[in-house]
JSON list of C-alpha atoms in Angstrom, two decimals:
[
{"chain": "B", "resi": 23, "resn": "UNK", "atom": "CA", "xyz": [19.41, 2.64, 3.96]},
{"chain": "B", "resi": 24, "resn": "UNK", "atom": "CA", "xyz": [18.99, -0.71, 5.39]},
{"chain": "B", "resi": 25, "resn": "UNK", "atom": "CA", "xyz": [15.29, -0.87, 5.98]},
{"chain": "B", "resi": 26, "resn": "UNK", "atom": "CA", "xyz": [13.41, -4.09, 6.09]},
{"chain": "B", "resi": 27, "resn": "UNK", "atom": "CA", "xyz": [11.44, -4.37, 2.32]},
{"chain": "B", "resi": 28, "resn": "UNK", "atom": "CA", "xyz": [8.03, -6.37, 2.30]},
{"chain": "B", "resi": 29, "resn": "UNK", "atom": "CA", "xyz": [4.96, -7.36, 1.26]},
{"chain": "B", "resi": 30, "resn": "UNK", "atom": "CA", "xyz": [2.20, -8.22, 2.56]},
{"chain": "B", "resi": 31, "resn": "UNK", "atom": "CA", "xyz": [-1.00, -9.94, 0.81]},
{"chain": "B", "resi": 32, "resn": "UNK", "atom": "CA", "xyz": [-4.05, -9.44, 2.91]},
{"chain": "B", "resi": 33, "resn": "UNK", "atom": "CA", "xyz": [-7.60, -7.83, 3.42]},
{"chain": "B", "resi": 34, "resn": "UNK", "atom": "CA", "xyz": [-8.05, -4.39, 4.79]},
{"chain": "B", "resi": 35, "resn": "UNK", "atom": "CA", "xyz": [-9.66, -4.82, 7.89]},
{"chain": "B", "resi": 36, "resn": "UNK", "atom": "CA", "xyz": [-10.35, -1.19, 8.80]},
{"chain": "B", "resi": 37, "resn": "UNK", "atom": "CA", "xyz": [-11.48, 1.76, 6.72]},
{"chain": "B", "resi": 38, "resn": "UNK", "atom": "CA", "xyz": [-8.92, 4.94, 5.65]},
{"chain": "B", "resi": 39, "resn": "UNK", "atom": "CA", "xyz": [-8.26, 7.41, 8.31]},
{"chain": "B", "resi": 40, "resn": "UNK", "atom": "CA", "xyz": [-6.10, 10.48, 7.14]},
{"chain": "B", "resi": 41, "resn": "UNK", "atom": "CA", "xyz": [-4.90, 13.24, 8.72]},
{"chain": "B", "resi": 42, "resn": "UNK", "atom": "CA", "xyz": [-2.87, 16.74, 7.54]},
{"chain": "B", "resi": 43, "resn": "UNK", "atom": "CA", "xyz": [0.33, 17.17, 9.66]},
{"chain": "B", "resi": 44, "resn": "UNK", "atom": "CA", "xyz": [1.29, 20.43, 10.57]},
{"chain": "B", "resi": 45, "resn": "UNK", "atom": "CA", "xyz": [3.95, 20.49, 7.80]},
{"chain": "B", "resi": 46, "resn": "UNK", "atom": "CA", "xyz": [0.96, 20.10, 5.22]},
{"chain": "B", "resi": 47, "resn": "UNK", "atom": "CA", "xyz": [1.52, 17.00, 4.32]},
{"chain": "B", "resi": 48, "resn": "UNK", "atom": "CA", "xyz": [-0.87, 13.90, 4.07]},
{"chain": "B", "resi": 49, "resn": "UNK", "atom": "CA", "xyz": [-0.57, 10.43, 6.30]},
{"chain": "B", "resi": 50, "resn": "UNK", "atom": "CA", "xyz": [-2.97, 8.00, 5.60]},
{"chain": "B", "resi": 51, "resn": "UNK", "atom": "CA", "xyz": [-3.81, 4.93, 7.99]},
{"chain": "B", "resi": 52, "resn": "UNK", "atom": "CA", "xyz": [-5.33, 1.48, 7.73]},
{"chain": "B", "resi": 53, "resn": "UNK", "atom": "CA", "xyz": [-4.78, -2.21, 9.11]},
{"chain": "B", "resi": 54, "resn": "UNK", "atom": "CA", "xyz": [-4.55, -5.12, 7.34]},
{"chain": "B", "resi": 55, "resn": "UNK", "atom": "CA", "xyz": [-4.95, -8.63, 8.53]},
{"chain": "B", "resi": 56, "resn": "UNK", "atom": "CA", "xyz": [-2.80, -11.80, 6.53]},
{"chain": "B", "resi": 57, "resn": "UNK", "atom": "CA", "xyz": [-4.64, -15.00, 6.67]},
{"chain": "B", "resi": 58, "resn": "UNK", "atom": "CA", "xyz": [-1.36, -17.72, 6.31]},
{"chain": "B", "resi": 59, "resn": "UNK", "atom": "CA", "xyz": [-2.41, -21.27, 5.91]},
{"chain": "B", "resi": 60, "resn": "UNK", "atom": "CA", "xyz": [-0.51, -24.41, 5.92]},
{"chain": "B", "resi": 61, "resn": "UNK", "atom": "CA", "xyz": [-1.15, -27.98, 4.63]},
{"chain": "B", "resi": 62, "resn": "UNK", "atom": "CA", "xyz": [-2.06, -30.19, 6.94]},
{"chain": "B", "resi": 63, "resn": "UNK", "atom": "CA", "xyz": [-0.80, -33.80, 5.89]},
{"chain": "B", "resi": 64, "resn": "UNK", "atom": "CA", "xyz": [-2.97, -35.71, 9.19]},
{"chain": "B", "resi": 65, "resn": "UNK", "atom": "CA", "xyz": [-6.65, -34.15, 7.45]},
{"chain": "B", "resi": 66, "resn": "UNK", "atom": "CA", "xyz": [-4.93, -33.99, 4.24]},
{"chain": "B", "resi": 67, "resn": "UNK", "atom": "CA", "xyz": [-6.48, -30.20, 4.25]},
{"chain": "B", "resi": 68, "resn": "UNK", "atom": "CA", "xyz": [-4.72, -26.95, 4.19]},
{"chain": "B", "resi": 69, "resn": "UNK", "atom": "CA", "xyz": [-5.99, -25.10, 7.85]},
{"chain": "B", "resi": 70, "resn": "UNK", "atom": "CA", "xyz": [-5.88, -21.43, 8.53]},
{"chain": "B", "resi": 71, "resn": "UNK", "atom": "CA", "xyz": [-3.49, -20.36, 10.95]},
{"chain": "B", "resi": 72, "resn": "UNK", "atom": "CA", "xyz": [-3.61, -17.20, 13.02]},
{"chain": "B", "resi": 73, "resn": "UNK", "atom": "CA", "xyz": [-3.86, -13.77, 11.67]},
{"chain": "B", "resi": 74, "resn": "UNK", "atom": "CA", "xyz": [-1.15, -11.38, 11.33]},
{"chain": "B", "resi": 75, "resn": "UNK", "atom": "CA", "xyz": [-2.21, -7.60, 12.05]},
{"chain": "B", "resi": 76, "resn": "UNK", "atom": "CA", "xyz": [-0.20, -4.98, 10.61]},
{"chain": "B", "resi": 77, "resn": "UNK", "atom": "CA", "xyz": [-0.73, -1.31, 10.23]},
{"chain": "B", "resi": 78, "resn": "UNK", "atom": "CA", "xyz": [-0.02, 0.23, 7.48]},
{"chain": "B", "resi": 79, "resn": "UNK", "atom": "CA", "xyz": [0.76, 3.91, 6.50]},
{"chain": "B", "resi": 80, "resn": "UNK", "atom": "CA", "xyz": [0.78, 6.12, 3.48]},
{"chain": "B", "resi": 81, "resn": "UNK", "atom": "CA", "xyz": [2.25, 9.53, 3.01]},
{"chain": "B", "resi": 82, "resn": "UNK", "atom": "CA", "xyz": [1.97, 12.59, 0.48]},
{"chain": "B", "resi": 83, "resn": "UNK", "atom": "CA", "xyz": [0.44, 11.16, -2.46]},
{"chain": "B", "resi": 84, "resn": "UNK", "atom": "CA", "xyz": [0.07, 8.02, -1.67]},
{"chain": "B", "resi": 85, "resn": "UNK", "atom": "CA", "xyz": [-1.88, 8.91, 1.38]},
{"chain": "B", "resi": 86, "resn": "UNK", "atom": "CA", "xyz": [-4.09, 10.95, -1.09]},
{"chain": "B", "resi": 87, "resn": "UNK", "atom": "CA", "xyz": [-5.03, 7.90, -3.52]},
{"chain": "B", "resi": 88, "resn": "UNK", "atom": "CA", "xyz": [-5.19, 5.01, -0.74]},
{"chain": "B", "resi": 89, "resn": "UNK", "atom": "CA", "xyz": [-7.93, 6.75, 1.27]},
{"chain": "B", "resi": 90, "resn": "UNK", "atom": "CA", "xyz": [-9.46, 7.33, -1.93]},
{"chain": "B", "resi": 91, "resn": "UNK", "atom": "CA", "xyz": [-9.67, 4.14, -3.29]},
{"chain": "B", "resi": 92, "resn": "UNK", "atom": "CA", "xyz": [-9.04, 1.42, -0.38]},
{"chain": "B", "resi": 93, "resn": "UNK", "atom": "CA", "xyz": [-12.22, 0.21, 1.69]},
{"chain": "B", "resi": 94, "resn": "UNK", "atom": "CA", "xyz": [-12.68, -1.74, 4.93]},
{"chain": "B", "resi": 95, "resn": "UNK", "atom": "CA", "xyz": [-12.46, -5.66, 3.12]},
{"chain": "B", "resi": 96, "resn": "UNK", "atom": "CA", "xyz": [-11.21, -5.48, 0.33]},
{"chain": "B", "resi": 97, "resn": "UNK", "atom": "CA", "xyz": [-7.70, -7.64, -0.65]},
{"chain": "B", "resi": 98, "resn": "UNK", "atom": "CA", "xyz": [-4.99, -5.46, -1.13]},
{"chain": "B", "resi": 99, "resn": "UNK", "atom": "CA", "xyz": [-1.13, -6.35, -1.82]},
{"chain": "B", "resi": 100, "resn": "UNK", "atom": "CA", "xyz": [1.15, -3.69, 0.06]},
{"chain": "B", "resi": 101, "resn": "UNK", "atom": "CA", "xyz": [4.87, -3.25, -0.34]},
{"chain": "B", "resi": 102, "resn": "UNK", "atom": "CA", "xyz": [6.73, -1.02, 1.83]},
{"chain": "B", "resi": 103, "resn": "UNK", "atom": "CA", "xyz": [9.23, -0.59, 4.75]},
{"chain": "B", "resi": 104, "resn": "UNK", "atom": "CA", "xyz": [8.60, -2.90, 7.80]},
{"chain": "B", "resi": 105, "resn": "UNK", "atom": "CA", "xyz": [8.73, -1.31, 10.94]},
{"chain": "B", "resi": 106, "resn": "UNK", "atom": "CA", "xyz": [8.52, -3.13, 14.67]},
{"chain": "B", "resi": 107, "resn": "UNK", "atom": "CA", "xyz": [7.85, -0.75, 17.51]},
{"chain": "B", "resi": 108, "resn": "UNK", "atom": "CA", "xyz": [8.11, -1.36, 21.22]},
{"chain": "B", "resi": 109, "resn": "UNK", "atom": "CA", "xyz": [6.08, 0.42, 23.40]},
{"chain": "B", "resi": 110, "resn": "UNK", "atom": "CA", "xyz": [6.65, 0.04, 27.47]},
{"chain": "B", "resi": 111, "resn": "UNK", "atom": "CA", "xyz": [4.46, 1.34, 29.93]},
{"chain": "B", "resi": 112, "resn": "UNK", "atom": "CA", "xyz": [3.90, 0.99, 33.29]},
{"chain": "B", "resi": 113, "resn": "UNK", "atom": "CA", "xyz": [2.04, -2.56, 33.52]},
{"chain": "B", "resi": 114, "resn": "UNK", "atom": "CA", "xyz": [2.93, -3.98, 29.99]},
{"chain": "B", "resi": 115, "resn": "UNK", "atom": "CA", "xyz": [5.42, -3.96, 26.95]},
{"chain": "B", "resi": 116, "resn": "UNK", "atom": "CA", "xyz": [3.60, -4.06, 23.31]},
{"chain": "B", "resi": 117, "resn": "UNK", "atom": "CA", "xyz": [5.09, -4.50, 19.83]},
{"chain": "B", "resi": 118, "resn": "UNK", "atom": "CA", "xyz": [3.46, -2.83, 16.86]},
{"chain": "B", "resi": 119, "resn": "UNK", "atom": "CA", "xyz": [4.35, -3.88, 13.46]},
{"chain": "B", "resi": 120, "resn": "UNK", "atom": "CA", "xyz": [3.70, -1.54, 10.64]},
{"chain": "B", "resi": 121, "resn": "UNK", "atom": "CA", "xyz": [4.60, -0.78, 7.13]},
{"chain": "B", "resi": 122, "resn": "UNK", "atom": "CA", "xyz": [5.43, 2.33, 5.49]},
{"chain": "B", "resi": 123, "resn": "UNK", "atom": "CA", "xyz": [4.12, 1.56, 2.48]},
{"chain": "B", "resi": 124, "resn": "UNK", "atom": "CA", "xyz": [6.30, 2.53, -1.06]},
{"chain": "B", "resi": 125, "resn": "UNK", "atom": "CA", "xyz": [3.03, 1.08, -3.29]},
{"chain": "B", "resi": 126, "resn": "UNK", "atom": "CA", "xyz": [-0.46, -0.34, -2.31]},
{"chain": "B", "resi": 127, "resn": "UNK", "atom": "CA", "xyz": [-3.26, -2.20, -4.78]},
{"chain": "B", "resi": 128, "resn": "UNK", "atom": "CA", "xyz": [-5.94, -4.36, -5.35]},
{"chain": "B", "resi": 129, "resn": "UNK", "atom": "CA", "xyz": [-5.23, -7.74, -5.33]},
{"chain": "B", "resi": 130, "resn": "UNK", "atom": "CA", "xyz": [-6.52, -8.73, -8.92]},
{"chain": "B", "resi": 131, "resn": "UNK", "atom": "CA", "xyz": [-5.78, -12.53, -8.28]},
{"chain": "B", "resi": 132, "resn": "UNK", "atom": "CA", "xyz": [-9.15, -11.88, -6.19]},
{"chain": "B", "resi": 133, "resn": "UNK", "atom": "CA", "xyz": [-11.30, -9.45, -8.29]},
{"chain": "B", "resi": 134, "resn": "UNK", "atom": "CA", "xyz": [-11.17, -6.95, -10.93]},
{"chain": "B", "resi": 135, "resn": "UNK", "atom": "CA", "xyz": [-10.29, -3.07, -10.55]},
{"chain": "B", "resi": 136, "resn": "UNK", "atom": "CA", "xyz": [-10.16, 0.09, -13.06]},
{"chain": "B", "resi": 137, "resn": "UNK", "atom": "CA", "xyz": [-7.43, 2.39, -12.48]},
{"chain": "B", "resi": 138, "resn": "UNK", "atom": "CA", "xyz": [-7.38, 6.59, -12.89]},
{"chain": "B", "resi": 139, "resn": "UNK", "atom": "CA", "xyz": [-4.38, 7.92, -13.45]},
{"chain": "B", "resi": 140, "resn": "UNK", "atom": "CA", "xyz": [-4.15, 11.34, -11.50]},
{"chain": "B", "resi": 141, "resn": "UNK", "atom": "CA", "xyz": [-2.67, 14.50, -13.13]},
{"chain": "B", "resi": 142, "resn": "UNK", "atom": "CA", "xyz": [-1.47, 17.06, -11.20]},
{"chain": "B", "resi": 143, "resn": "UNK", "atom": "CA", "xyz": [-0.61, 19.72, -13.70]},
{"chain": "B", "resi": 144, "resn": "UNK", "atom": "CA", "xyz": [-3.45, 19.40, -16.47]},
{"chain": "B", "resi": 145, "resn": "UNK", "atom": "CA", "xyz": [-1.85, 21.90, -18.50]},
{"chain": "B", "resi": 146, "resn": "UNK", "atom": "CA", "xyz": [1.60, 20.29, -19.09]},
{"chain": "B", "resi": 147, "resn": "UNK", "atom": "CA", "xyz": [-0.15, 17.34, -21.04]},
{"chain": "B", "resi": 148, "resn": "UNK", "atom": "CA", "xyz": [-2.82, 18.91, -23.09]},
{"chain": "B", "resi": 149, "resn": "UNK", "atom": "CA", "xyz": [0.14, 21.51, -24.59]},
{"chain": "B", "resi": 150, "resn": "UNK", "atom": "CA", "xyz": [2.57, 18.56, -24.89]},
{"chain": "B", "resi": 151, "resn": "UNK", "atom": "CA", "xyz": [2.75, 17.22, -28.76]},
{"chain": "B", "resi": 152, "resn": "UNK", "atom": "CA", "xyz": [2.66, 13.14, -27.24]},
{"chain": "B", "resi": 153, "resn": "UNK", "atom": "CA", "xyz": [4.49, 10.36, -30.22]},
{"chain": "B", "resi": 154, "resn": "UNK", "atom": "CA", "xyz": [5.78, 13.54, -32.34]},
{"chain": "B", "resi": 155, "resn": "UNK", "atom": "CA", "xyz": [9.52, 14.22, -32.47]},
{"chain": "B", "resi": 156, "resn": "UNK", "atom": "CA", "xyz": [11.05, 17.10, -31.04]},
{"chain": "B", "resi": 157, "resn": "UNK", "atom": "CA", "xyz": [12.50, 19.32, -33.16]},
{"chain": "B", "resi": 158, "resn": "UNK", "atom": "CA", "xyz": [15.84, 18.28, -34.25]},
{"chain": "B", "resi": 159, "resn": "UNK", "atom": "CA", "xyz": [15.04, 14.62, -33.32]},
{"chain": "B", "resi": 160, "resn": "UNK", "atom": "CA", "xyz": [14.20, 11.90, -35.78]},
{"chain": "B", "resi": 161, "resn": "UNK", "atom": "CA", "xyz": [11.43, 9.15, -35.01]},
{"chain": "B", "resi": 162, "resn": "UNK", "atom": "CA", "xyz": [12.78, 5.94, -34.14]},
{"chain": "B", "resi": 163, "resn": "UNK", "atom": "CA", "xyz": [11.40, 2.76, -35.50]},
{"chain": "B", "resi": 164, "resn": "UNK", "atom": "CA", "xyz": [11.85, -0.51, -33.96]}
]
């Protein structure tokens, strides 16, 4: 209800890894590293700063069609639910940042990329009459 919404505009900097829970359904898991860069008025140049790591994880569907189509390097644009973890152990405390993500794509301010729509139940759209009225309905025109 009150989650944290982001993006994040980056490179994936590891390949897919998926995984079937024991429920059945799919989790899919990559990082991705944002490059943020400021301008630096002394060189008059804008300099990289460091890299923020993030990882990022897909579920059900999603999880199905990232570790399809996503590959180690390529700039991606991921909006989802941020999540900061703490993890103590014995010697050292760690935080782990991570997105659940709601939607992830190519970055096409960066390249070009064809997109396949997926159909889960064929049959429904080949029997389906697409741009004719129902019966009892009148076409509407704009």
């Amino acid at each position: 209800m009150n989650e944290i919404l982001t993006t994040v505009v980056g490179n994936a900097v590891t390949d897919v890894t998926t995984k079937t829970l024991p429920s059945g359904r799919s989790v899919a898991t990559f990082r991705i590293a944002n490059n943020p860069r400021k301008f630096d008025k002394t060189s008059n140049n804008f300099v990289d700063l460091d890299p923020n790591f993030l990882q990022v994880n897909c579920w059900a569907n999603c999880a199905d069609n990232v570790a399809n189509s996503i590959h180690k390097g390529q700039p991606l644009v991921v909006f989802g639910k941020l999540k900061i973890k703490q993890v103590i152990d014995e010697d050292k405390n760690s935080t782990y940042v991570e997105i659940d993500a709601i939607s992830v794509g190519h970055d096409l301010s960066r390249g070009v990329a064809e997109f396949t729509k997926i159909r889960k139940n064929p049959e429904f759209y080949e029997n389906e009459n697409w741009g004719e009225p129902k019966e009892g309905t009148q076409k509407s025109v704009a």
